[in-house]
PDB file of C-alpha atoms in Angstrom:
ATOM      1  CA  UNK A  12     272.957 219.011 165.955  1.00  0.00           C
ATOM      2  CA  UNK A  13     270.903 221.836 164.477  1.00  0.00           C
ATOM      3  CA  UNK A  14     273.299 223.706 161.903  1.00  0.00           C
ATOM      4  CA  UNK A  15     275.308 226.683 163.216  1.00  0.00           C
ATOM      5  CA  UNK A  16     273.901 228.975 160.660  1.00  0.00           C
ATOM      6  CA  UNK A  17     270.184 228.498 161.502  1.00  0.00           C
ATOM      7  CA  UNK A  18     271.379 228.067 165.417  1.00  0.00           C
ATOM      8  CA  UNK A  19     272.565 231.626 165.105  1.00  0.00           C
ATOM      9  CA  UNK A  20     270.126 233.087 162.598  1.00  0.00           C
ATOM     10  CA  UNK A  21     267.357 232.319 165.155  1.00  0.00           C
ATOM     11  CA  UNK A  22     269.268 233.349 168.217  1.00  0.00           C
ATOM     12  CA  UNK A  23     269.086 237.079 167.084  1.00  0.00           C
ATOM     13  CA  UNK A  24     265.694 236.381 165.559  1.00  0.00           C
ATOM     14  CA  UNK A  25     264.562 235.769 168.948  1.00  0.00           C
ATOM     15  CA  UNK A  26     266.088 238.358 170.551  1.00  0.00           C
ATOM     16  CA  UNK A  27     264.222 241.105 167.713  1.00  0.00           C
ATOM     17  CA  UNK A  28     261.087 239.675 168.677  1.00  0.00           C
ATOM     18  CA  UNK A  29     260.806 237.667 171.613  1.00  0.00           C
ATOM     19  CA  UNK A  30     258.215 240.152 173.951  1.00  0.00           C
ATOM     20  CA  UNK A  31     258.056 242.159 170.688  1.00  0.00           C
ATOM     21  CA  UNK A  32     261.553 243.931 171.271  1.00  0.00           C
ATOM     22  CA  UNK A  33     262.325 245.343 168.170  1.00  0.00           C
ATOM     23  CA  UNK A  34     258.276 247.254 167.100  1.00  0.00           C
ATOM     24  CA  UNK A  35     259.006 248.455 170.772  1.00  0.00           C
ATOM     25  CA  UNK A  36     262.193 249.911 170.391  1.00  0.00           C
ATOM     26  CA  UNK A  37     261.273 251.769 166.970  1.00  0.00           C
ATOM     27  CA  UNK A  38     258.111 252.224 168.266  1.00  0.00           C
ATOM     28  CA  UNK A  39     259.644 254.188 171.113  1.00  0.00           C
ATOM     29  CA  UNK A  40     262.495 255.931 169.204  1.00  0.00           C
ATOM     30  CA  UNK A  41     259.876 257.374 166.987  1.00  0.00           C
ATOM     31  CA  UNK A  42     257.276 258.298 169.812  1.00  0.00           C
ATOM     32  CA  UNK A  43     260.022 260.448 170.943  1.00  0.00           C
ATOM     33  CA  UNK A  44     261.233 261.738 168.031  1.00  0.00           C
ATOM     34  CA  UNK A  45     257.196 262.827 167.190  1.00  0.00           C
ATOM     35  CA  UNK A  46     257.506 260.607 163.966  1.00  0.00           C
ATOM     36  CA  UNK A  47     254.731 258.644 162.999  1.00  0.00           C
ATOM     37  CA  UNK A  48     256.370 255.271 160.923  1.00  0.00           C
ATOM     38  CA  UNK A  49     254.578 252.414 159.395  1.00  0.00           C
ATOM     39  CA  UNK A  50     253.644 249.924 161.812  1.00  0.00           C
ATOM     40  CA  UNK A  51     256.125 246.559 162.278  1.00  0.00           C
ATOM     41  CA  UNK A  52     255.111 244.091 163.704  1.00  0.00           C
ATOM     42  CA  UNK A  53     257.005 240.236 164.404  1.00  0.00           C
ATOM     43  CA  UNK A  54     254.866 238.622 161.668  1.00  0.00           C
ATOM     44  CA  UNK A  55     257.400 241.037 159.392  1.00  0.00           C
ATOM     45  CA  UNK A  56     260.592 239.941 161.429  1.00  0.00           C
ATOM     46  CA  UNK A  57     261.866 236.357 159.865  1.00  0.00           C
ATOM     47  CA  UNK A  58     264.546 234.571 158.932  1.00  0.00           C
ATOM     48  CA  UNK A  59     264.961 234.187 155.017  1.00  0.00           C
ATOM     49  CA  UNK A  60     267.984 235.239 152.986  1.00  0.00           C
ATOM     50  CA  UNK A  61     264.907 236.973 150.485  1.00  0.00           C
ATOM     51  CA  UNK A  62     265.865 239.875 148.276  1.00  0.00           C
ATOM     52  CA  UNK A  63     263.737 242.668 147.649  1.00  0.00           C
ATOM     53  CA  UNK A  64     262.907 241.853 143.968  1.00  0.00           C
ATOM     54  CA  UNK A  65     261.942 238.359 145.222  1.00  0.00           C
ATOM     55  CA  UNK A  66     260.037 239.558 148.319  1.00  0.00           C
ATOM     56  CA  UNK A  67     258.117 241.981 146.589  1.00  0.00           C
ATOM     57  CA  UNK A  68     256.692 239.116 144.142  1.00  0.00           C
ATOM     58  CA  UNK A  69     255.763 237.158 147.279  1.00  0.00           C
ATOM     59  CA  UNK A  70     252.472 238.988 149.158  1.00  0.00           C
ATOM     60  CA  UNK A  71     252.633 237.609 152.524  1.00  0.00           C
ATOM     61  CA  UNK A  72     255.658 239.622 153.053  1.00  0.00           C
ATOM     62  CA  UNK A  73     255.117 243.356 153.207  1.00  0.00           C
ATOM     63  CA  UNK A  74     257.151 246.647 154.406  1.00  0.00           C
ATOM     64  CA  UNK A  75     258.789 247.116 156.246  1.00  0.00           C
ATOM     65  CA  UNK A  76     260.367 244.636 156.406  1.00  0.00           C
ATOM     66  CA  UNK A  77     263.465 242.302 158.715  1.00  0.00           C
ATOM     67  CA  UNK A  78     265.270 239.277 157.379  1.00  0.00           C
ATOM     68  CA  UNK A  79     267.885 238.057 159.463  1.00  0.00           C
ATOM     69  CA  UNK A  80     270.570 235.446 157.729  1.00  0.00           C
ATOM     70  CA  UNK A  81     274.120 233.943 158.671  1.00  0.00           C
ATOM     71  CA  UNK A  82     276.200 234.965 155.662  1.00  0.00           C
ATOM     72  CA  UNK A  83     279.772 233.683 157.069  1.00  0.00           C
ATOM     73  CA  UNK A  84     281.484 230.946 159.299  1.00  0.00           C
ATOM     74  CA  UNK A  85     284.649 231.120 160.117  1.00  0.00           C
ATOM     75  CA  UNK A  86     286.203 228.322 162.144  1.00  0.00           C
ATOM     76  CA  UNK A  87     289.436 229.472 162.960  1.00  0.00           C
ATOM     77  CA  UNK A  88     290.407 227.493 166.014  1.00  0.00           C
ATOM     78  CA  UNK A  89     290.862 229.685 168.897  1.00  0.00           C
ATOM     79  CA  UNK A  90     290.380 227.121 171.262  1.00  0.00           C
ATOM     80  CA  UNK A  91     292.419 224.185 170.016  1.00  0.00           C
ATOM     81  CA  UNK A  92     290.297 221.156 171.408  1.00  0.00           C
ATOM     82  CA  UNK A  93     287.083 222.263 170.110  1.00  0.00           C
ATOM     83  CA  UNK A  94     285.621 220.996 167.023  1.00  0.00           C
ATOM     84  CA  UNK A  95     284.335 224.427 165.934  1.00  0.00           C
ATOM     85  CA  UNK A  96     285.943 228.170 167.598  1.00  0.00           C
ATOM     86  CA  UNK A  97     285.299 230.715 165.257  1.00  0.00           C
ATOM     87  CA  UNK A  98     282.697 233.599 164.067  1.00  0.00           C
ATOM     88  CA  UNK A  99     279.314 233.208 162.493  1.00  0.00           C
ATOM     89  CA  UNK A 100     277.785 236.498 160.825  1.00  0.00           C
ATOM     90  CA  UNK A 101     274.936 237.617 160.909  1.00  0.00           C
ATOM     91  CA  UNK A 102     272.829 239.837 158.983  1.00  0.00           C
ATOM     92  CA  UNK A 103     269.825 241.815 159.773  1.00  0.00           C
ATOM     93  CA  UNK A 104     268.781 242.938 156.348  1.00  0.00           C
ATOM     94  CA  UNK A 105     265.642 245.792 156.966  1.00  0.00           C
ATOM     95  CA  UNK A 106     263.788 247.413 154.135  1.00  0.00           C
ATOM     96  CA  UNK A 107     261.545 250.106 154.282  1.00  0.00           C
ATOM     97  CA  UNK A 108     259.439 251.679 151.786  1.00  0.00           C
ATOM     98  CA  UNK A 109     257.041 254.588 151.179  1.00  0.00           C
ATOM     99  CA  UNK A 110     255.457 257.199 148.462  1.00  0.00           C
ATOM    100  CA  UNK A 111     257.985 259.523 149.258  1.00  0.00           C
ATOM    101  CA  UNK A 112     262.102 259.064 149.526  1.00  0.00           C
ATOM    102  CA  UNK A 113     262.329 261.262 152.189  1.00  0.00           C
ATOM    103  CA  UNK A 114     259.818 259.243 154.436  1.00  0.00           C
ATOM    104  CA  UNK A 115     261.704 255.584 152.967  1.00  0.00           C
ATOM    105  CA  UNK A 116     264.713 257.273 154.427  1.00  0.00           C
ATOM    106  CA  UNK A 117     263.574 258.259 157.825  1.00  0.00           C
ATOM    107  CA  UNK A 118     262.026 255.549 158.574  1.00  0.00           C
ATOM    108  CA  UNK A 119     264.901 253.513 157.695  1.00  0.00           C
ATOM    109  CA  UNK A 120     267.126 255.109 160.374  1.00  0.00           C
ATOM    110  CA  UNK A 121     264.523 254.179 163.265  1.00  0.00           C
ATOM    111  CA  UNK A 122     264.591 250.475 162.166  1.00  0.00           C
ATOM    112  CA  UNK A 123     268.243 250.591 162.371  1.00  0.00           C
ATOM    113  CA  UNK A 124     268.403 252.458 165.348  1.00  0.00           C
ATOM    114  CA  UNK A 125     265.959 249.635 167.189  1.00  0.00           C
ATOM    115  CA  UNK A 126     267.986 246.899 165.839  1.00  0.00           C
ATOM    116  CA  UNK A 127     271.257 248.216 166.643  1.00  0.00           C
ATOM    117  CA  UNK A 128     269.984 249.314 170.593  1.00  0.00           C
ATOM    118  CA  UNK A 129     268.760 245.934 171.143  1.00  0.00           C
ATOM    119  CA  UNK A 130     272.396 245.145 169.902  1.00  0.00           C
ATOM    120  CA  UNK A 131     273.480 246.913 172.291  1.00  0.00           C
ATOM    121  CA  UNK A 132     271.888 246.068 174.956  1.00  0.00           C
ATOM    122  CA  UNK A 133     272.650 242.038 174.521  1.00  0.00           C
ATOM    123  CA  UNK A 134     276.409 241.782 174.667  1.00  0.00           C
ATOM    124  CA  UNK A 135     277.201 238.792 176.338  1.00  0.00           C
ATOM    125  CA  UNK A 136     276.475 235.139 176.584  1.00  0.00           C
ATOM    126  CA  UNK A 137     273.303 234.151 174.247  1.00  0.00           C
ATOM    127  CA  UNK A 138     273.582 230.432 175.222  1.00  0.00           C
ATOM    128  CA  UNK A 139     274.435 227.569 173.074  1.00  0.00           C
ATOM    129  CA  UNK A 140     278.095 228.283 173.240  1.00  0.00           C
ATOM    130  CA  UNK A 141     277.331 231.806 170.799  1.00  0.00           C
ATOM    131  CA  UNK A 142     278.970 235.095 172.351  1.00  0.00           C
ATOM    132  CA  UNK A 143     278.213 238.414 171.006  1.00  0.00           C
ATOM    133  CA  UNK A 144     280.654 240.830 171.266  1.00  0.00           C
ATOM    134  CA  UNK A 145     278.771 244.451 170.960  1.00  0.00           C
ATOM    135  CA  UNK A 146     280.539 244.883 167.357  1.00  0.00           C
ATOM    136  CA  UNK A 147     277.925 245.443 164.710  1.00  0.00           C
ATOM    137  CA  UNK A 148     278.024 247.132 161.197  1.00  0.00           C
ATOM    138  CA  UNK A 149     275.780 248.969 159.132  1.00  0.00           C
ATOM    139  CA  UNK A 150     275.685 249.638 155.759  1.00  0.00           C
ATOM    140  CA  UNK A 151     273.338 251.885 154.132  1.00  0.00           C
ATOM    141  CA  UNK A 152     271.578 251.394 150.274  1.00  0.00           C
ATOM    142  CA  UNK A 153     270.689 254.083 148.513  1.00  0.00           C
ATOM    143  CA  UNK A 154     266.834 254.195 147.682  1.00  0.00           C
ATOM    144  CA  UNK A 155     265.371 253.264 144.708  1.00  0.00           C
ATOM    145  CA  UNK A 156     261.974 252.940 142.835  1.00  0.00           C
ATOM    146  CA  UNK A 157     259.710 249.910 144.193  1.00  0.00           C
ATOM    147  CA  UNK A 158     257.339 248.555 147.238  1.00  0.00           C
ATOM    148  CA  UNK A 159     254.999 251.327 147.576  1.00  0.00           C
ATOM    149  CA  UNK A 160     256.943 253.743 145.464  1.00  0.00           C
ATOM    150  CA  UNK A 161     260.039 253.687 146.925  1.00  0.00           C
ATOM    151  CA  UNK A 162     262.443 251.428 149.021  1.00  0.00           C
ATOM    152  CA  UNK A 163     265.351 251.437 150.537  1.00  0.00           C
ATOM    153  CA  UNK A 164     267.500 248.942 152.455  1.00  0.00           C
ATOM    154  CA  UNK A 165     270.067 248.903 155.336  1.00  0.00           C
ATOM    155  CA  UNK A 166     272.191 245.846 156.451  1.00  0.00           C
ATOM    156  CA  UNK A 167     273.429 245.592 160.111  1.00  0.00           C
ATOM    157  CA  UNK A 168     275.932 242.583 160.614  1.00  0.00           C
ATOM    158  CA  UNK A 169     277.363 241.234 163.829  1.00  0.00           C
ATOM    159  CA  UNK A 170     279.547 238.825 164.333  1.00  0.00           C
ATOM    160  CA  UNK A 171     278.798 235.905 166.958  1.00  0.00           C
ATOM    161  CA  UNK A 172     281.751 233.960 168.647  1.00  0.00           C
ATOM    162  CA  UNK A 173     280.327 230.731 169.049  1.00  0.00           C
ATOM    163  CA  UNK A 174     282.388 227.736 171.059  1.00  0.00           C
ATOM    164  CA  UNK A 175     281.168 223.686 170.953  1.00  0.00           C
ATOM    165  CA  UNK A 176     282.514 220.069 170.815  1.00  0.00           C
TER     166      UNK A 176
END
């Protein structure tokens, strides 16, 4: 069996970028808003549990920039007879950066805004006995010197309810 934090990891991978859903959704958020953001693009969507000050040594990835992780399982047995019944999080971790704070920050809160609408728009079944719920969280960084001048991070977790012998 493949191993419940990668099965999960790559189930909201795909939904970010399968038919390039997430540079669509900031894409149009920003269109609207008459903002004109860095471009993203799924080559800058992966899975990888990176920090910034480890990313930013490695040049393939750039800003901004998605990594999506499962940070906690939780098997606590809600169905009796099955081997696992719990929550897996997971973690969208998005960094954006700029010359400017201001610009770091704004873009920041279109990134979130895609990631959390596509959220949004998913509750239900996403197959292989995983369940989303429509809960998500985001926390906020504060920015700070680095990337192109400066960066700043948000986090958005959700928690998956995933079900299997």
């Amino acid at each position: 069996m493949f191993p419940l934090t990668l099965l999960t990891t790559n189930k909201l991978l795909n939904l970010l970028t399968l038919n390039n859903a997430l540079p669509q959704a900031v894409n149009s958020n920003a269109a609207i808003a008459g903002v004109v953001l860095a471009p993203l693009s799924t080559g800058q969507i992966i899975a990888s549990f990176v920090g910034p000050d480890i990313g930013d040594l490695d040049l393939q990835l750039s800003y901004p920039r998605v990594c999506i992780f499962s940070n906690q399982v939780v098997n606590n047995q809600r169905e009796k007879f099955r081997a696992f019944s719990g929550v897996v999080s997971v973690v969208v971790n998005v960094w954006s950066s700029a010359s400017l704070e201001q610009q770091t920050e704004l873009a920041l809160h279109f990134y979130v805004e895609g990631i959390s609408g596509l959220l949004r728009a998913n509750i239900g079944d996403w197959g292989d006995g995983c369940r989303y719920s429509g809960i998500y969280d985001v926390r906020m960084q504060t920015p700070k010197t680095g990337g192109a001048g400066f960066v700043q991070s948000a986090a958005v977790t959700c928690n998956l309810e995933v079900s299997f012998n």
